[in-house]
Coordinates of C-alpha atoms and ligand atoms in Angstrom, one line a residue:
M1 CA 34.0 110.5 130.6
E2 CA 37.4 109.5 129.4
D3 CA 37.7 108.7 125.7
I4 CA 38.6 105.0 125.6
G5 CA 40.2 105.3 122.3
E6 CA 42.5 108.0 123.4
S7 CA 43.7 106.4 126.6
L8 CA 44.2 103.2 124.7
T9 CA 46.4 104.9 122.2
R10 CA 48.3 106.5 125.1
M11 CA 48.8 103.1 126.7
I12 CA 50.1 101.6 123.5
K13 CA 52.4 104.5 123.1
D14 CA 53.7 104.2 126.6
R15 CA 54.1 100.5 126.3
N16 CA 56.1 101.0 123.1
L17 CA 58.2 103.6 124.7
T18 CA 59.0 101.4 127.6
D19 CA 59.8 98.4 125.4
K20 CA 62.0 100.6 123.3
Y21 CA 63.7 102.0 126.4
E22 CA 64.4 98.6 127.8
E23 CA 65.7 97.4 124.4
L24 CA 68.1 100.4 124.4
I25 CA 69.2 99.8 128.0
Q26 CA 69.8 96.1 127.2
E27 CA 71.9 97.0 124.2
V28 CA 73.9 99.4 126.4
L29 CA 74.4 96.9 129.2
D30 CA 75.4 94.2 126.7
D31 CA 78.2 96.3 125.4
P32 CA 81.5 94.6 126.3
D33 CA 83.2 97.9 127.2
V34 CA 80.3 99.0 129.4
T35 CA 80.3 95.6 131.1
Q36 CA 84.0 95.7 131.7
F37 CA 83.8 99.3 133.0
I38 CA 81.1 98.5 135.5
A39 CA 82.9 95.3 136.6
D40 CA 86.1 97.3 137.2
N41 CA 84.3 99.9 139.2
R42 CA 81.6 97.9 140.9
Q43 CA 82.8 98.7 144.4
K44 CA 82.3 102.4 143.8
L45 CA 79.0 102.1 141.9
D46 CA 75.8 101.0 143.5
D47 CA 72.7 100.0 141.4
E48 CA 71.2 103.4 141.7
A49 CA 74.3 105.1 140.4
I50 CA 74.3 102.7 137.4
V51 CA 70.6 103.5 136.7
K52 CA 71.3 107.2 136.9
S53 CA 74.2 106.8 134.5
Y54 CA 72.1 105.1 131.8
A55 CA 72.0 108.3 129.7
K56 CA 75.8 108.6 129.8
L57 CA 76.2 104.9 129.0
Y58 CA 73.9 105.3 126.1
E59 CA 75.8 108.3 124.8
Y60 CA 79.0 106.3 125.1
V61 CA 77.7 103.4 123.1
Q62 CA 76.2 105.6 120.4
E63 CA 79.4 107.7 120.0
K64 CA 81.5 104.6 119.9
K65 CA 79.4 103.4 117.0
K66 CA 79.8 106.6 115.2
F67 CA 83.5 106.6 115.9
Q68 CA 83.9 103.1 114.4
L69 CA 81.9 104.1 111.4
K70 CA 83.7 107.4 111.2
E71 CA 80.4 109.2 110.7
G72 CA 78.4 111.8 112.5
M73 CA 80.7 112.2 115.4
M74 CA 80.2 114.9 117.9
A75 CA 83.9 115.6 117.9
P76 CA 85.6 114.1 114.9
G77 CA 88.8 112.3 115.7
Y78 CA 88.0 111.9 119.4
H79 CA 86.8 108.6 120.8
P80 CA 84.5 108.3 123.8
K81 CA 85.9 106.9 127.0
L82 CA 84.0 106.0 130.2
V83 CA 85.2 107.6 133.4
L84 CA 84.1 107.7 137.0
N85 CA 83.0 111.1 138.2
Y86 CA 82.5 110.8 141.9
H87 CA 80.0 108.0 142.1
Y88 CA 78.5 108.5 138.6
I89 CA 79.6 107.4 135.2
D90 CA 80.6 110.0 132.7
V91 CA 81.9 110.1 129.2
T92 CA 85.0 112.0 128.1
Y93 CA 86.5 112.3 124.6
V94 CA 90.1 111.5 124.0
P95 CA 91.9 112.2 120.7
S96 CA 92.5 109.1 118.7
A97 CA 96.0 107.9 117.8
E98 CA 95.1 108.9 114.2
L99 CA 94.2 112.4 115.2
I100 CA 97.3 112.8 117.3
A101 CA 99.4 111.7 114.4
K102 CA 97.6 114.1 112.1
Q103 CA 98.0 117.0 114.5
K104 CA 101.7 116.2 114.8
E105 CA 102.2 116.1 111.1
L106 CA 100.4 119.4 110.8
E107 CA 102.7 120.9 113.4
I108 CA 105.7 119.6 111.4
K109 CA 104.4 121.0 108.2
N110 CA 103.8 124.4 109.9
R111 CA 107.5 124.6 110.5
I112 CA 108.2 124.5 106.8
Y113 CA 107.6 127.9 105.2
S114 CA 107.4 127.3 101.5
M115 CA 107.0 130.1 99.1
D116 CA 106.0 129.5 95.6
M117 CA 106.9 125.9 95.8
P118 CA 105.1 123.0 94.2
K119 CA 102.5 121.4 96.5
D120 CA 104.1 118.0 96.9
V121 CA 107.2 119.5 98.3
R122 CA 105.7 119.8 101.8
N123 CA 104.8 116.1 101.7
A124 CA 108.3 115.0 100.7
K125 CA 109.9 112.7 103.2
L126 CA 113.4 111.2 103.3
A127 CA 111.9 107.9 104.3
D128 CA 109.9 107.8 101.0
F129 CA 112.8 108.8 99.0
D130 CA 113.5 106.4 96.2
L131 CA 117.1 105.4 96.6
T132 CA 119.0 104.9 93.4
D133 CA 122.8 104.7 93.1
E134 CA 122.9 108.1 91.4
R135 CA 121.1 109.7 94.3
R136 CA 122.9 107.9 97.0
Y137 CA 125.7 110.5 97.3
A138 CA 123.3 113.5 97.5
I139 CA 121.2 111.8 100.1
S140 CA 124.2 110.8 102.2
E141 CA 125.3 114.4 102.2
V142 CA 121.8 115.4 103.3
Y143 CA 122.0 112.9 106.2
D144 CA 125.5 114.2 107.1
F145 CA 124.1 117.7 107.4
I146 CA 121.2 116.6 109.5
D147 CA 123.5 114.8 111.9
A148 CA 125.8 117.7 112.2
Y149 CA 123.1 120.2 112.6
L150 CA 121.1 118.3 115.1
T151 CA 124.2 117.7 117.2
K152 CA 125.3 121.3 117.2
P153 CA 122.4 123.5 116.0
K154 CA 124.1 126.7 117.1
E155 CA 127.3 126.2 115.1
F156 CA 127.8 126.9 111.4
H157 CA 127.2 124.1 109.0
K158 CA 127.8 124.3 105.4
G159 CA 124.6 123.6 103.3
L160 CA 124.5 122.0 99.9
Y161 CA 124.3 123.3 96.4
L162 CA 122.3 120.6 94.7
Q163 CA 123.0 120.6 91.0
G164 CA 121.5 118.5 88.4
S165 CA 119.3 118.5 85.4
F166 CA 115.6 119.1 85.3
G167 CA 113.5 116.5 87.1
V168 CA 116.2 114.6 89.0
G169 CA 114.6 115.4 92.3
K170 CA 116.5 118.4 93.7
T171 CA 113.5 120.2 94.9
Y172 CA 112.0 117.0 96.3
L173 CA 115.2 116.4 98.3
L174 CA 115.2 119.9 99.7
G175 CA 111.6 119.4 100.8
A176 CA 112.4 116.0 102.4
L177 CA 115.3 117.7 104.2
A178 CA 113.1 120.5 105.5
H179 CA 110.6 117.9 106.7
E180 CA 113.2 116.0 108.6
L181 CA 114.5 119.2 110.3
A182 CA 110.9 120.2 111.1
K183 CA 110.3 116.8 112.7
N184 CA 113.2 117.7 115.0
G185 CA 111.7 121.1 115.8
F186 CA 113.7 123.2 113.4
P187 CA 111.9 125.5 110.9
S188 CA 113.1 126.0 107.4
T189 CA 112.2 128.3 104.6
L190 CA 112.0 127.0 101.1
M191 CA 111.8 129.6 98.4
H192 CA 111.5 129.4 94.7
F193 CA 114.1 132.0 93.8
P194 CA 112.9 133.1 90.4
S195 CA 109.4 133.8 91.8
F196 CA 110.9 135.7 94.7
A197 CA 112.9 137.8 92.3
V198 CA 109.8 138.8 90.3
E199 CA 108.0 139.6 93.5
M200 CA 110.8 141.8 94.8
K201 CA 110.9 143.7 91.5
Q202 CA 107.1 144.2 91.6
S203 CA 107.2 145.4 95.1
I204 CA 109.8 148.2 94.5
G205 CA 108.2 151.4 95.7
K206 CA 105.8 149.6 98.0
N207 CA 106.7 149.3 101.6
N208 CA 106.9 145.6 102.0
T209 CA 110.0 144.8 100.0
G210 CA 112.2 145.2 103.1
E211 CA 110.0 143.0 105.3
K212 CA 110.1 140.0 103.1
L213 CA 113.8 140.4 102.4
E214 CA 114.4 140.6 106.1
F215 CA 112.4 137.4 106.7
I216 CA 114.3 135.5 104.1
K217 CA 117.7 136.9 105.1
K218 CA 117.2 135.8 108.7
A219 CA 115.5 132.5 108.2
P220 CA 117.3 130.0 110.5
I221 CA 117.6 127.6 107.6
L222 CA 117.1 128.8 104.0
M223 CA 116.7 126.9 100.8
L224 CA 116.9 128.8 97.6
D225 CA 115.3 126.7 94.9
D226 CA 116.0 126.9 91.2
I227 CA 118.7 129.5 91.3
G228 CA 119.8 130.6 87.9
A229 CA 116.6 129.5 86.2
D230 CA 115.8 133.0 85.1
S231 CA 118.2 135.7 84.1
M232 CA 118.8 138.2 86.9
S233 CA 118.9 141.9 86.9
S234 CA 122.0 143.4 88.5
W235 CA 119.7 144.7 91.2
I236 CA 118.4 141.2 92.1
R237 CA 121.9 139.9 92.0
D238 CA 123.6 142.5 94.1
D239 CA 121.0 144.0 96.2
V240 CA 118.8 141.0 96.9
L241 CA 120.8 137.8 96.5
G242 CA 124.0 139.5 97.4
V243 CA 122.5 141.0 100.6
I244 CA 120.9 137.8 101.6
L245 CA 124.1 135.8 101.2
Q246 CA 126.3 138.4 102.9
Y247 CA 124.1 138.4 106.0
R248 CA 123.9 134.6 106.1
M249 CA 127.7 134.4 105.9
Q250 CA 128.1 136.9 108.7
E251 CA 125.5 135.2 110.9
Q252 CA 126.6 131.7 110.0
L253 CA 123.2 130.6 108.9
P254 CA 122.8 127.3 107.0
T255 CA 121.8 127.9 103.4
F256 CA 121.0 125.5 100.6
F257 CA 120.6 126.0 96.8
S258 CA 119.3 124.0 94.0
S259 CA 120.1 124.7 90.4
N260 CA 120.1 123.1 87.0
F261 CA 123.5 124.6 86.6
D262 CA 126.8 123.9 88.3
M263 CA 128.5 126.6 90.2
K264 CA 130.9 127.5 87.4
Q265 CA 128.0 127.7 84.9
L266 CA 126.0 129.8 87.3
E267 CA 128.9 132.2 87.6
E268 CA 129.8 132.4 83.9
E269 CA 126.5 132.2 82.3
H270 CA 124.0 133.7 84.7
L271 CA 125.6 136.0 87.2
R272 CA 128.4 137.5 85.1
V273 CA 126.2 138.9 82.3
T274 CA 123.3 140.9 83.4
Q275 CA 119.8 141.1 81.8
R276 CA 121.0 144.2 80.0
G277 CA 124.0 142.4 78.6
E278 CA 126.7 144.0 80.7
D279 CA 129.7 141.8 81.6
E280 CA 130.5 142.1 85.3
P281 CA 132.9 139.3 86.2
L282 CA 133.9 140.7 89.5
K283 CA 130.4 141.1 90.8
A284 CA 129.7 137.5 89.7
K285 CA 132.8 136.3 91.6
R286 CA 131.7 138.1 94.8
I287 CA 128.4 136.4 94.8
M288 CA 130.0 133.0 94.0
E289 CA 132.5 133.4 96.9
R290 CA 129.5 133.6 99.2
V291 CA 127.7 130.7 97.6
R292 CA 130.8 128.6 98.0
Y293 CA 131.3 129.6 101.5
L294 CA 127.8 128.7 102.4
A295 CA 127.3 125.5 100.4
K296 CA 129.0 122.5 99.1
E297 CA 128.4 121.5 95.5
V298 CA 126.7 118.2 95.1
K299 CA 125.9 116.8 91.7
M300 CA 122.7 114.8 91.3
T301 CA 122.2 112.7 88.3
G302 CA 119.5 110.3 87.2
T303 CA 116.5 110.1 85.1
N304 CA 113.9 112.8 84.8
R305 CA 111.2 111.7 87.2
R306 CA 108.6 114.2 86.1
H307 CA 107.3 111.9 83.4
T308 CA 107.5 108.7 85.4
H309 CA 105.1 109.9 88.1
Ligands
ADP401 P1 114.0 118.9 90.2 O1 113.8 119.9 91.2 O2 115.4 118.3 90.2 O3 113.7 119.5 88.8 P2 111.8 117.6 91.4 O4 112.3 117.5 92.8 O5 110.8 118.6 91.1 O6 113.0 117.7 90.4 O7 111.3 116.1 91.1 C1 110.5 115.8 89.9 C2 109.3 114.9 90.3 O8 109.7 113.7 90.7 C3 108.4 115.5 91.3 O9 107.1 115.3 91.0 C4 108.8 114.8 92.6 O10 107.7 114.7 93.5 C5 109.2 113.5 92.1 N1 110.3 112.9 92.8 C6 111.6 113.3 92.8 N2 112.4 112.6 93.5 C7 111.7 111.7 94.1 C8 112.0 110.6 95.0 N3 113.2 110.3 95.4 N4 111.0 109.8 95.4 C9 109.7 110.0 94.9 N5 109.4 111.0 94.1 C10 110.4 111.8 93.7
MG402 MG1 113.2 121.9 91.1

């Protein structure tokens, strides 16, 4: 004999399930996007096809909710979309505008090789650049370069030697320039020169000195940040910096510099006298000839922004 209690429980359970199921289906069928989709495709969908697609419609509504809440998504950044698959309804996932923008920004950033540079440099953008009268000249020079370079990327274009005191925004401007070039598909290499010099010195005797030097030398667009910030050994001056600049001159590759010192100071106070105290005016002159060939000196003035941010 059947246990009445048991079959009753089962009945209640089933009833609950059915009610719940109907509730869910109703919610799905009330969804405006579902209604619209069914209306748009009514000719290709008979009732049976719609019933068979309930699970898919349910998935669609649930994932849409998650997408709107930005929580628990199956594929974060992708939003669900209803499609017709033969005579059944299916759900596909398409990247959201936000995700596409994010991926694009990442692609741009991946074109900026920054070595030992502050973090915010990769986020610098010309559009965000605070325009002050003092900066206007440097920025217009940057725009001139971009115009010229984008018009004829294969020709030689003189870079800039941004000179100005600590905190005026030289590094930031180089970062913004790199970003703008990256947006147009051109990679640049931004390198903190004093750190590079230390690294080169430490790697003497190891095998990778040459590799890194080659990479820097041949970078399609190179930005040497903070040149002259540390005293240079004659080896760094002649066999590292000199070699890089010589190659870039020969190959006509755009090169930028930033420095707290103007070109004259760099020559007289930093390149001429070596770490050991030897006075080598001719060697300093040779380096400066290359710097001058490659870049135009642009003075940046203004307040120190490091304390205002
Ligand atoms: P410098 O290289 O001349 O010493 P930085 O480029 O490092 O100066 O700039 C100093 C600080 O000010 C940084 O934190 C930088 O992000 C910020 N900064 C500089 N210029 C701008 C700008 N035009 N708009 C917004 N922030 C800036
Ligand atoms: Mg700087």
